[in-house]
PDB file of C-alpha atoms in Angstrom:
ATOM      1  CA  ASP A  25       0.337  20.233  -6.578  1.00  0.00           C
ATOM      2  CA  GLY A  26      -2.374  17.724  -5.765  1.00  0.00           C
ATOM      3  CA  GLY A  27      -1.722  15.082  -3.196  1.00  0.00           C
ATOM      4  CA  ILE A  28      -2.462  13.577   0.186  1.00  0.00           C
ATOM      5  CA  THR A  29      -1.341  15.174   3.427  1.00  0.00           C
ATOM      6  CA  GLN A  30      -1.083  13.132   6.598  1.00  0.00           C
ATOM      7  CA  SER A  31      -0.427  14.627  10.005  1.00  0.00           C
ATOM      8  CA  PRO A  32       1.248  14.375  12.352  1.00  0.00           C
ATOM      9  CA  LYS A  33       4.266  12.563  10.913  1.00  0.00           C
ATOM     10  CA  TYR A  34       5.229  11.243  14.341  1.00  0.00           C
ATOM     11  CA  LEU A  35       2.936  10.760  17.306  1.00  0.00           C
ATOM     12  CA  PHE A  36       3.499   9.385  20.784  1.00  0.00           C
ATOM     13  CA  ARG A  37       0.651   8.146  22.917  1.00  0.00           C
ATOM     14  CA  LYS A  38       0.315   6.890  26.433  1.00  0.00           C
ATOM     15  CA  GLU A  39      -1.615   3.697  26.968  1.00  0.00           C
ATOM     16  CA  GLY A  40      -5.318   4.321  27.416  1.00  0.00           C
ATOM     17  CA  GLN A  41      -5.425   7.457  25.269  1.00  0.00           C
ATOM     18  CA  ASN A  42      -7.292   7.882  22.010  1.00  0.00           C
ATOM     19  CA  VAL A  43      -5.443   9.621  19.167  1.00  0.00           C
ATOM     20  CA  THR A  44      -6.636  10.905  15.807  1.00  0.00           C
ATOM     21  CA  LEU A  45      -4.574  10.828  12.630  1.00  0.00           C
ATOM     22  CA  SER A  46      -5.438  13.355   9.962  1.00  0.00           C
ATOM     23  CA  CYS A  47      -5.681  12.617   6.226  1.00  0.00           C
ATOM     24  CA  GLU A  48      -6.560  15.324   3.691  1.00  0.00           C
ATOM     25  CA  GLN A  49      -6.554  15.040  -0.112  1.00  0.00           C
ATOM     26  CA  ASN A  50      -6.991  17.672  -2.824  1.00  0.00           C
ATOM     27  CA  LEU A  51      -7.161  15.222  -5.715  1.00  0.00           C
ATOM     28  CA  ASN A  52     -10.967  15.229  -5.879  1.00  0.00           C
ATOM     29  CA  HIS A  53     -10.902  11.474  -5.335  1.00  0.00           C
ATOM     30  CA  ASP A  54     -14.082   9.731  -4.207  1.00  0.00           C
ATOM     31  CA  ALA A  55     -12.481   6.774  -2.419  1.00  0.00           C
ATOM     32  CA  MET A  56     -10.156   6.874   0.605  1.00  0.00           C
ATOM     33  CA  TYR A  57      -8.409   4.165   2.590  1.00  0.00           C
ATOM     34  CA  TRP A  58      -6.439   3.587   5.769  1.00  0.00           C
ATOM     35  CA  TYR A  59      -3.738   0.922   5.890  1.00  0.00           C
ATOM     36  CA  ARG A  60      -1.534  -0.213   8.730  1.00  0.00           C
ATOM     37  CA  GLN A  61       2.060  -1.259   8.035  1.00  0.00           C
ATOM     38  CA  ASP A  62       4.064  -3.479  10.372  1.00  0.00           C
ATOM     39  CA  PRO A  63       7.580  -4.801   9.661  1.00  0.00           C
ATOM     40  CA  GLY A  64       7.484  -7.944   7.537  1.00  0.00           C
ATOM     41  CA  GLN A  65       3.685  -7.963   7.264  1.00  0.00           C
ATOM     42  CA  GLY A  66       2.983  -5.717   4.350  1.00  0.00           C
ATOM     43  CA  LEU A  67      -0.043  -3.436   4.462  1.00  0.00           C
ATOM     44  CA  ARG A  68      -3.351  -4.375   6.042  1.00  0.00           C
ATOM     45  CA  LEU A  69      -6.594  -2.512   5.375  1.00  0.00           C
ATOM     46  CA  ILE A  70      -8.262  -0.873   8.385  1.00  0.00           C
ATOM     47  CA  TYR A  71     -11.181   1.080   6.872  1.00  0.00           C
ATOM     48  CA  TYR A  72     -12.197   2.404   3.501  1.00  0.00           C
ATOM     49  CA  SER A  73     -14.749   4.850   2.176  1.00  0.00           C
ATOM     50  CA  GLN A  74     -16.088   5.027  -1.368  1.00  0.00           C
ATOM     51  CA  ILE A  75     -18.256   8.088  -0.870  1.00  0.00           C
ATOM     52  CA  VAL A  76     -18.938  10.846   1.629  1.00  0.00           C
ATOM     53  CA  ASN A  77     -20.868   9.757   4.735  1.00  0.00           C
ATOM     54  CA  ASP A  78     -20.230   6.080   4.064  1.00  0.00           C
ATOM     55  CA  PHE A  79     -17.382   3.766   5.089  1.00  0.00           C
ATOM     56  CA  GLN A  80     -16.734   0.046   5.536  1.00  0.00           C
ATOM     57  CA  LYS A  81     -14.535  -2.046   7.788  1.00  0.00           C
ATOM     58  CA  GLY A  82     -11.422  -3.571   6.360  1.00  0.00           C
ATOM     59  CA  ASP A  83      -9.546  -6.614   7.618  1.00  0.00           C
ATOM     60  CA  ILE A  84      -8.363  -5.181  10.957  1.00  0.00           C
ATOM     61  CA  ALA A  85     -10.968  -2.574  12.008  1.00  0.00           C
ATOM     62  CA  GLU A  86     -11.164  -3.540  15.691  1.00  0.00           C
ATOM     63  CA  GLY A  87      -9.975  -0.719  17.935  1.00  0.00           C
ATOM     64  CA  TYR A  88     -10.203   1.922  15.195  1.00  0.00           C
ATOM     65  CA  SER A  89     -12.878   4.373  14.061  1.00  0.00           C
ATOM     66  CA  VAL A  90     -13.230   6.742  11.097  1.00  0.00           C
ATOM     67  CA  SER A  91     -15.526   9.423   9.724  1.00  0.00           C
ATOM     68  CA  ARG A  92     -16.089  10.789   6.219  1.00  0.00           C
ATOM     69  CA  GLU A  93     -17.988  14.045   6.585  1.00  0.00           C
ATOM     70  CA  LYS A  94     -16.168  15.764   3.725  1.00  0.00           C
ATOM     71  CA  LYS A  95     -14.889  14.385   0.442  1.00  0.00           C
ATOM     72  CA  GLU A  96     -11.355  15.585   1.083  1.00  0.00           C
ATOM     73  CA  SER A  97     -10.984  14.361   4.667  1.00  0.00           C
ATOM     74  CA  PHE A  98     -10.839  10.874   6.230  1.00  0.00           C
ATOM     75  CA  PRO A  99      -9.505  10.983   9.818  1.00  0.00           C
ATOM     76  CA  LEU A 100      -8.616   7.811  11.700  1.00  0.00           C
ATOM     77  CA  THR A 101      -9.004   7.483  15.469  1.00  0.00           C
ATOM     78  CA  VAL A 102      -6.925   4.871  17.237  1.00  0.00           C
ATOM     79  CA  THR A 103      -8.831   4.060  20.388  1.00  0.00           C
ATOM     80  CA  SER A 104      -7.663   2.615  23.678  1.00  0.00           C
ATOM     81  CA  ALA A 105      -9.300  -0.655  22.618  1.00  0.00           C
ATOM     82  CA  GLN A 106      -6.581  -1.218  20.013  1.00  0.00           C
ATOM     83  CA  LYS A 107      -4.258  -3.626  21.795  1.00  0.00           C
ATOM     84  CA  ASN A 108      -1.120  -3.062  19.750  1.00  0.00           C
ATOM     85  CA  PRO A 109      -1.338   0.365  18.112  1.00  0.00           C
ATOM     86  CA  THR A 110       2.370   1.021  17.535  1.00  0.00           C
ATOM     87  CA  ALA A 111       2.714   1.009  13.733  1.00  0.00           C
ATOM     88  CA  PHE A 112       3.107   3.091  10.589  1.00  0.00           C
ATOM     89  CA  TYR A 113      -0.263   4.276   9.255  1.00  0.00           C
ATOM     90  CA  LEU A 114      -0.817   5.077   5.599  1.00  0.00           C
ATOM     91  CA  CYS A 115      -3.745   6.916   4.082  1.00  0.00           C
ATOM     92  CA  ALA A 116      -4.550   6.545   0.387  1.00  0.00           C
ATOM     93  CA  SER A 117      -7.127   7.697  -2.121  1.00  0.00           C
ATOM     94  CA  SER A 118      -8.328   6.730  -5.588  1.00  0.00           C
ATOM     95  CA  ILE A 119     -10.687   8.102  -8.210  1.00  0.00           C
ATOM     96  CA  GLY A 120     -13.135   5.285  -7.594  1.00  0.00           C
ATOM     97  CA  GLY A 121     -13.373   1.571  -6.970  1.00  0.00           C
ATOM     98  CA  GLY A 122     -12.534   0.279 -10.411  1.00  0.00           C
ATOM     99  CA  ARG A 123     -10.135  -2.642 -10.567  1.00  0.00           C
ATOM    100  CA  ALA A 124      -7.507  -0.711 -12.521  1.00  0.00           C
ATOM    101  CA  ASN A 125      -7.647   2.423 -10.400  1.00  0.00           C
ATOM    102  CA  VAL A 126      -4.379   3.465  -8.869  1.00  0.00           C
ATOM    103  CA  LEU A 127      -4.059   4.342  -5.194  1.00  0.00           C
ATOM    104  CA  THR A 128      -2.195   7.516  -4.265  1.00  0.00           C
ATOM    105  CA  PHE A 129      -0.580   7.361  -0.831  1.00  0.00           C
ATOM    106  CA  GLY A 130       0.312   9.937   1.764  1.00  0.00           C
ATOM    107  CA  ALA A 131       3.718  10.007   3.470  1.00  0.00           C
ATOM    108  CA  GLY A 132       2.419   8.197   6.539  1.00  0.00           C
ATOM    109  CA  SER A 133       2.121   8.745  10.288  1.00  0.00           C
ATOM    110  CA  ARG A 134       4.204   6.772  12.758  1.00  0.00           C
ATOM    111  CA  LEU A 135       2.424   6.104  16.047  1.00  0.00           C
ATOM    112  CA  THR A 136       4.345   4.921  19.090  1.00  0.00           C
ATOM    113  CA  VAL A 137       2.679   3.905  22.317  1.00  0.00           C
ATOM    114  CA  LEU A 138       4.809   4.590  25.365  1.00  0.00           C
TER     115      LEU A 138
ATOM    116  CA  GLY B   5      -9.708 -15.550  -0.590  1.00  0.00           C
ATOM    117  CA  ASN B   6      -7.334 -13.403  -2.571  1.00  0.00           C
ATOM    118  CA  SER B   7      -3.691 -13.268  -1.500  1.00  0.00           C
ATOM    119  CA  VAL B   8      -0.233 -12.205  -2.654  1.00  0.00           C
ATOM    120  CA  THR B   9       3.075 -13.873  -1.818  1.00  0.00           C
ATOM    121  CA  GLN B  10       6.462 -12.245  -2.387  1.00  0.00           C
ATOM    122  CA  MET B  11       9.937 -13.628  -2.062  1.00  0.00           C
ATOM    123  CA  GLU B  12      11.595 -13.140   1.282  1.00  0.00           C
ATOM    124  CA  GLY B  13      14.042 -10.314   1.643  1.00  0.00           C
ATOM    125  CA  PRO B  14      16.280  -8.567   2.076  1.00  0.00           C
ATOM    126  CA  VAL B  15      17.808  -8.759  -1.371  1.00  0.00           C
ATOM    127  CA  THR B  16      21.320  -7.334  -1.586  1.00  0.00           C
ATOM    128  CA  LEU B  17      22.865  -6.619  -4.987  1.00  0.00           C
ATOM    129  CA  SER B  18      25.817  -4.763  -6.407  1.00  0.00           C
ATOM    130  CA  GLU B  19      25.210  -1.809  -8.687  1.00  0.00           C
ATOM    131  CA  GLU B  20      24.427  -2.828 -12.306  1.00  0.00           C
ATOM    132  CA  ALA B  21      23.331  -6.326 -11.270  1.00  0.00           C
ATOM    133  CA  PHE B  22      20.142  -7.928 -12.609  1.00  0.00           C
ATOM    134  CA  LEU B  23      17.140  -7.852 -10.303  1.00  0.00           C
ATOM    135  CA  THR B  24      14.252 -10.279  -9.971  1.00  0.00           C
ATOM    136  CA  ILE B  25      11.686 -10.092  -7.179  1.00  0.00           C
ATOM    137  CA  ASN B  26       9.185 -12.932  -7.331  1.00  0.00           C
ATOM    138  CA  CYS B  27       5.483 -12.408  -6.778  1.00  0.00           C
ATOM    139  CA  THR B  28       2.709 -14.983  -7.035  1.00  0.00           C
ATOM    140  CA  TYR B  29      -0.964 -14.511  -6.353  1.00  0.00           C
ATOM    141  CA  THR B  30      -4.171 -16.367  -5.597  1.00  0.00           C
ATOM    142  CA  ALA B  31      -7.381 -14.810  -6.861  1.00  0.00           C
ATOM    143  CA  THR B  32     -10.697 -15.618  -8.417  1.00  0.00           C
ATOM    144  CA  GLY B  33     -11.583 -14.050 -11.716  1.00  0.00           C
ATOM    145  CA  TYR B  34      -9.213 -11.633 -13.412  1.00  0.00           C
ATOM    146  CA  PRO B  35      -7.411  -9.380 -10.951  1.00  0.00           C
ATOM    147  CA  SER B  36      -5.348  -6.326 -11.777  1.00  0.00           C
ATOM    148  CA  LEU B  37      -1.746  -6.492 -10.568  1.00  0.00           C
ATOM    149  CA  PHE B  38       0.532  -3.738  -9.298  1.00  0.00           C
ATOM    150  CA  TRP B  39       4.029  -3.058  -8.043  1.00  0.00           C
ATOM    151  CA  TYR B  40       4.485  -0.237  -5.558  1.00  0.00           C
ATOM    152  CA  VAL B  41       7.774   1.092  -4.178  1.00  0.00           C
ATOM    153  CA  GLN B  42       8.420   2.648  -0.764  1.00  0.00           C
ATOM    154  CA  TYR B  43      11.541   4.729  -0.174  1.00  0.00           C
ATOM    155  CA  PRO B  44      12.752   5.133   3.434  1.00  0.00           C
ATOM    156  CA  GLY B  45      10.368   7.149   5.596  1.00  0.00           C
ATOM    157  CA  GLU B  46       7.865   7.705   2.798  1.00  0.00           C
ATOM    158  CA  GLY B  47       4.532   6.421   1.581  1.00  0.00           C
ATOM    159  CA  LEU B  48       4.078   4.086  -1.380  1.00  0.00           C
ATOM    160  CA  GLN B  49       4.335   5.111  -5.020  1.00  0.00           C
ATOM    161  CA  LEU B  50       2.985   3.190  -7.983  1.00  0.00           C
ATOM    162  CA  LEU B  51       5.820   1.671  -9.994  1.00  0.00           C
ATOM    163  CA  LEU B  52       3.860  -0.218 -12.669  1.00  0.00           C
ATOM    164  CA  LYS B  53       0.653  -2.130 -13.272  1.00  0.00           C
ATOM    165  CA  ALA B  54      -0.990  -4.687 -15.571  1.00  0.00           C
ATOM    166  CA  THR B  55      -4.699  -5.277 -15.923  1.00  0.00           C
ATOM    167  CA  LYS B  56      -4.989  -8.433 -18.036  1.00  0.00           C
ATOM    168  CA  ALA B  57      -3.118 -11.608 -18.864  1.00  0.00           C
ATOM    169  CA  ASP B  58       0.112 -11.185 -20.875  1.00  0.00           C
ATOM    170  CA  ASP B  59       0.172  -7.421 -20.270  1.00  0.00           C
ATOM    171  CA  LYS B  60       3.622  -6.053 -19.482  1.00  0.00           C
ATOM    172  CA  GLY B  61       3.901  -3.097 -17.151  1.00  0.00           C
ATOM    173  CA  SER B  62       7.064  -1.007 -17.308  1.00  0.00           C
ATOM    174  CA  ASN B  63       8.492   2.128 -15.728  1.00  0.00           C
ATOM    175  CA  LYS B  64      11.969   3.506 -14.891  1.00  0.00           C
ATOM    176  CA  GLY B  65      13.633   0.385 -16.322  1.00  0.00           C
ATOM    177  CA  PHE B  66      11.490  -1.991 -14.256  1.00  0.00           C
ATOM    178  CA  GLU B  67       9.231  -4.533 -15.951  1.00  0.00           C
ATOM    179  CA  ALA B  68       6.686  -7.154 -14.909  1.00  0.00           C
ATOM    180  CA  THR B  69       4.524  -9.448 -17.032  1.00  0.00           C
ATOM    181  CA  TYR B  70       1.090 -10.695 -15.955  1.00  0.00           C
ATOM    182  CA  ARG B  71       1.312 -14.501 -16.272  1.00  0.00           C
ATOM    183  CA  LYS B  72      -2.055 -16.075 -15.661  1.00  0.00           C
ATOM    184  CA  GLU B  73      -0.847 -19.623 -16.317  1.00  0.00           C
ATOM    185  CA  THR B  74       1.665 -19.394 -13.469  1.00  0.00           C
ATOM    186  CA  THR B  75      -0.291 -16.779 -11.428  1.00  0.00           C
ATOM    187  CA  SER B  76       2.835 -14.642 -11.256  1.00  0.00           C
ATOM    188  CA  PHE B  77       3.899 -11.022 -11.704  1.00  0.00           C
ATOM    189  CA  HIS B  78       7.665 -11.016 -11.142  1.00  0.00           C
ATOM    190  CA  LEU B  79       9.484  -7.678 -11.069  1.00  0.00           C
ATOM    191  CA  GLU B  80      12.699  -7.356 -13.099  1.00  0.00           C
ATOM    192  CA  LYS B  81      15.302  -4.729 -13.865  1.00  0.00           C
ATOM    193  CA  GLY B  82      18.351  -5.235 -16.018  1.00  0.00           C
ATOM    194  CA  SER B  83      20.774  -2.984 -14.153  1.00  0.00           C
ATOM    195  CA  VAL B  84      20.014  -1.704 -10.663  1.00  0.00           C
ATOM    196  CA  GLN B  85      21.313   1.523  -9.176  1.00  0.00           C
ATOM    197  CA  VAL B  86      21.960   2.554  -5.574  1.00  0.00           C
ATOM    198  CA  SER B  87      18.929   4.833  -5.843  1.00  0.00           C
ATOM    199  CA  ASP B  88      16.705   1.753  -6.384  1.00  0.00           C
ATOM    200  CA  SER B  89      17.231   0.740  -2.749  1.00  0.00           C
ATOM    201  CA  ALA B  90      13.720   0.591  -1.290  1.00  0.00           C
ATOM    202  CA  VAL B  91      10.937  -1.766  -0.257  1.00  0.00           C
ATOM    203  CA  TYR B  92       8.911  -3.215  -3.138  1.00  0.00           C
ATOM    204  CA  PHE B  93       5.308  -4.363  -2.730  1.00  0.00           C
ATOM    205  CA  CYS B  94       3.325  -6.550  -5.075  1.00  0.00           C
ATOM    206  CA  ALA B  95      -0.437  -6.017  -4.890  1.00  0.00           C
ATOM    207  CA  LEU B  96      -3.645  -7.130  -6.519  1.00  0.00           C
ATOM    208  CA  HIS B  97      -7.101  -5.720  -6.996  1.00  0.00           C
ATOM    209  CA  GLY B  98      -9.760  -8.382  -7.274  1.00  0.00           C
ATOM    210  CA  SER B  99     -12.988  -8.432  -9.197  1.00  0.00           C
ATOM    211  CA  SER B 100     -14.947  -6.250  -6.776  1.00  0.00           C
ATOM    212  CA  ASN B 101     -15.429  -2.532  -7.390  1.00  0.00           C
ATOM    213  CA  THR B 102     -14.287  -1.353  -3.984  1.00  0.00           C
ATOM    214  CA  GLY B 103     -10.810  -0.246  -5.016  1.00  0.00           C
ATOM    215  CA  LYS B 104      -9.260  -2.263  -2.188  1.00  0.00           C
ATOM    216  CA  LEU B 105      -5.751  -3.559  -2.779  1.00  0.00           C
ATOM    217  CA  ILE B 106      -4.296  -6.709  -1.231  1.00  0.00           C
ATOM    218  CA  PHE B 107      -0.562  -6.401  -0.618  1.00  0.00           C
ATOM    219  CA  GLY B 108       2.274  -8.850  -0.313  1.00  0.00           C
ATOM    220  CA  GLN B 109       4.593  -8.554   2.671  1.00  0.00           C
ATOM    221  CA  GLY B 110       7.157  -6.433   0.829  1.00  0.00           C
ATOM    222  CA  THR B 111      10.719  -7.165  -0.273  1.00  0.00           C
ATOM    223  CA  THR B 112      13.584  -4.936   0.812  1.00  0.00           C
ATOM    224  CA  LEU B 113      16.196  -4.261  -1.864  1.00  0.00           C
ATOM    225  CA  GLN B 114      19.599  -2.904  -0.953  1.00  0.00           C
ATOM    226  CA  VAL B 115      21.969  -1.964  -3.767  1.00  0.00           C
ATOM    227  CA  LYS B 116      25.626  -1.459  -2.895  1.00  0.00           C
ATOM    228  CA  PRO B 117      27.998   0.698  -4.963  1.00  0.00           C
TER     229      PRO B 117
END
């Protein structure tokens, strides 16, 4: 079955450490996204990529970095510069950028900073 | 800029009750509108969508009508079940071609037997 796989599901990090969250899709989608979810705040866009080797900042990109070297992969690095990284992170993909295109989401990764 | 506002939760209902979750939006042009659902510990799944004024999206007994005159996209279901307990997100896609969605804050629904 096609879908999006995020790993790890749970991750603990000490302050000052960088961590990388994996996102892989086998849907042959061109566009991929990273959202952050905090209680009562909905989802906020961190980064998105519409094509391989290109990506753009979303609304809350500070303290995060991404790469898009392969169509199926869009890893997110949470750096030590991110002041409040504890959150639920969701990766998504879509066929393209059209206004009616549906986003398919992964199951999420929960990051906790100790 | 574009934004989405949902009614505050949590919403607690008895099984077979009628459900309404309000959603209003602010956007330029003609956005597409979506409802996504998130079950505990999972990612989001598309529930329904509407791409132009007066369109009605429907799925699994849920419905929402795109009302441009009131900038609303309220979610309704005639008879909820315990299995409908989840967080519901209203979202819009604006007139750009980036595929980015703007989400409301989410409304938690709890259905009691």
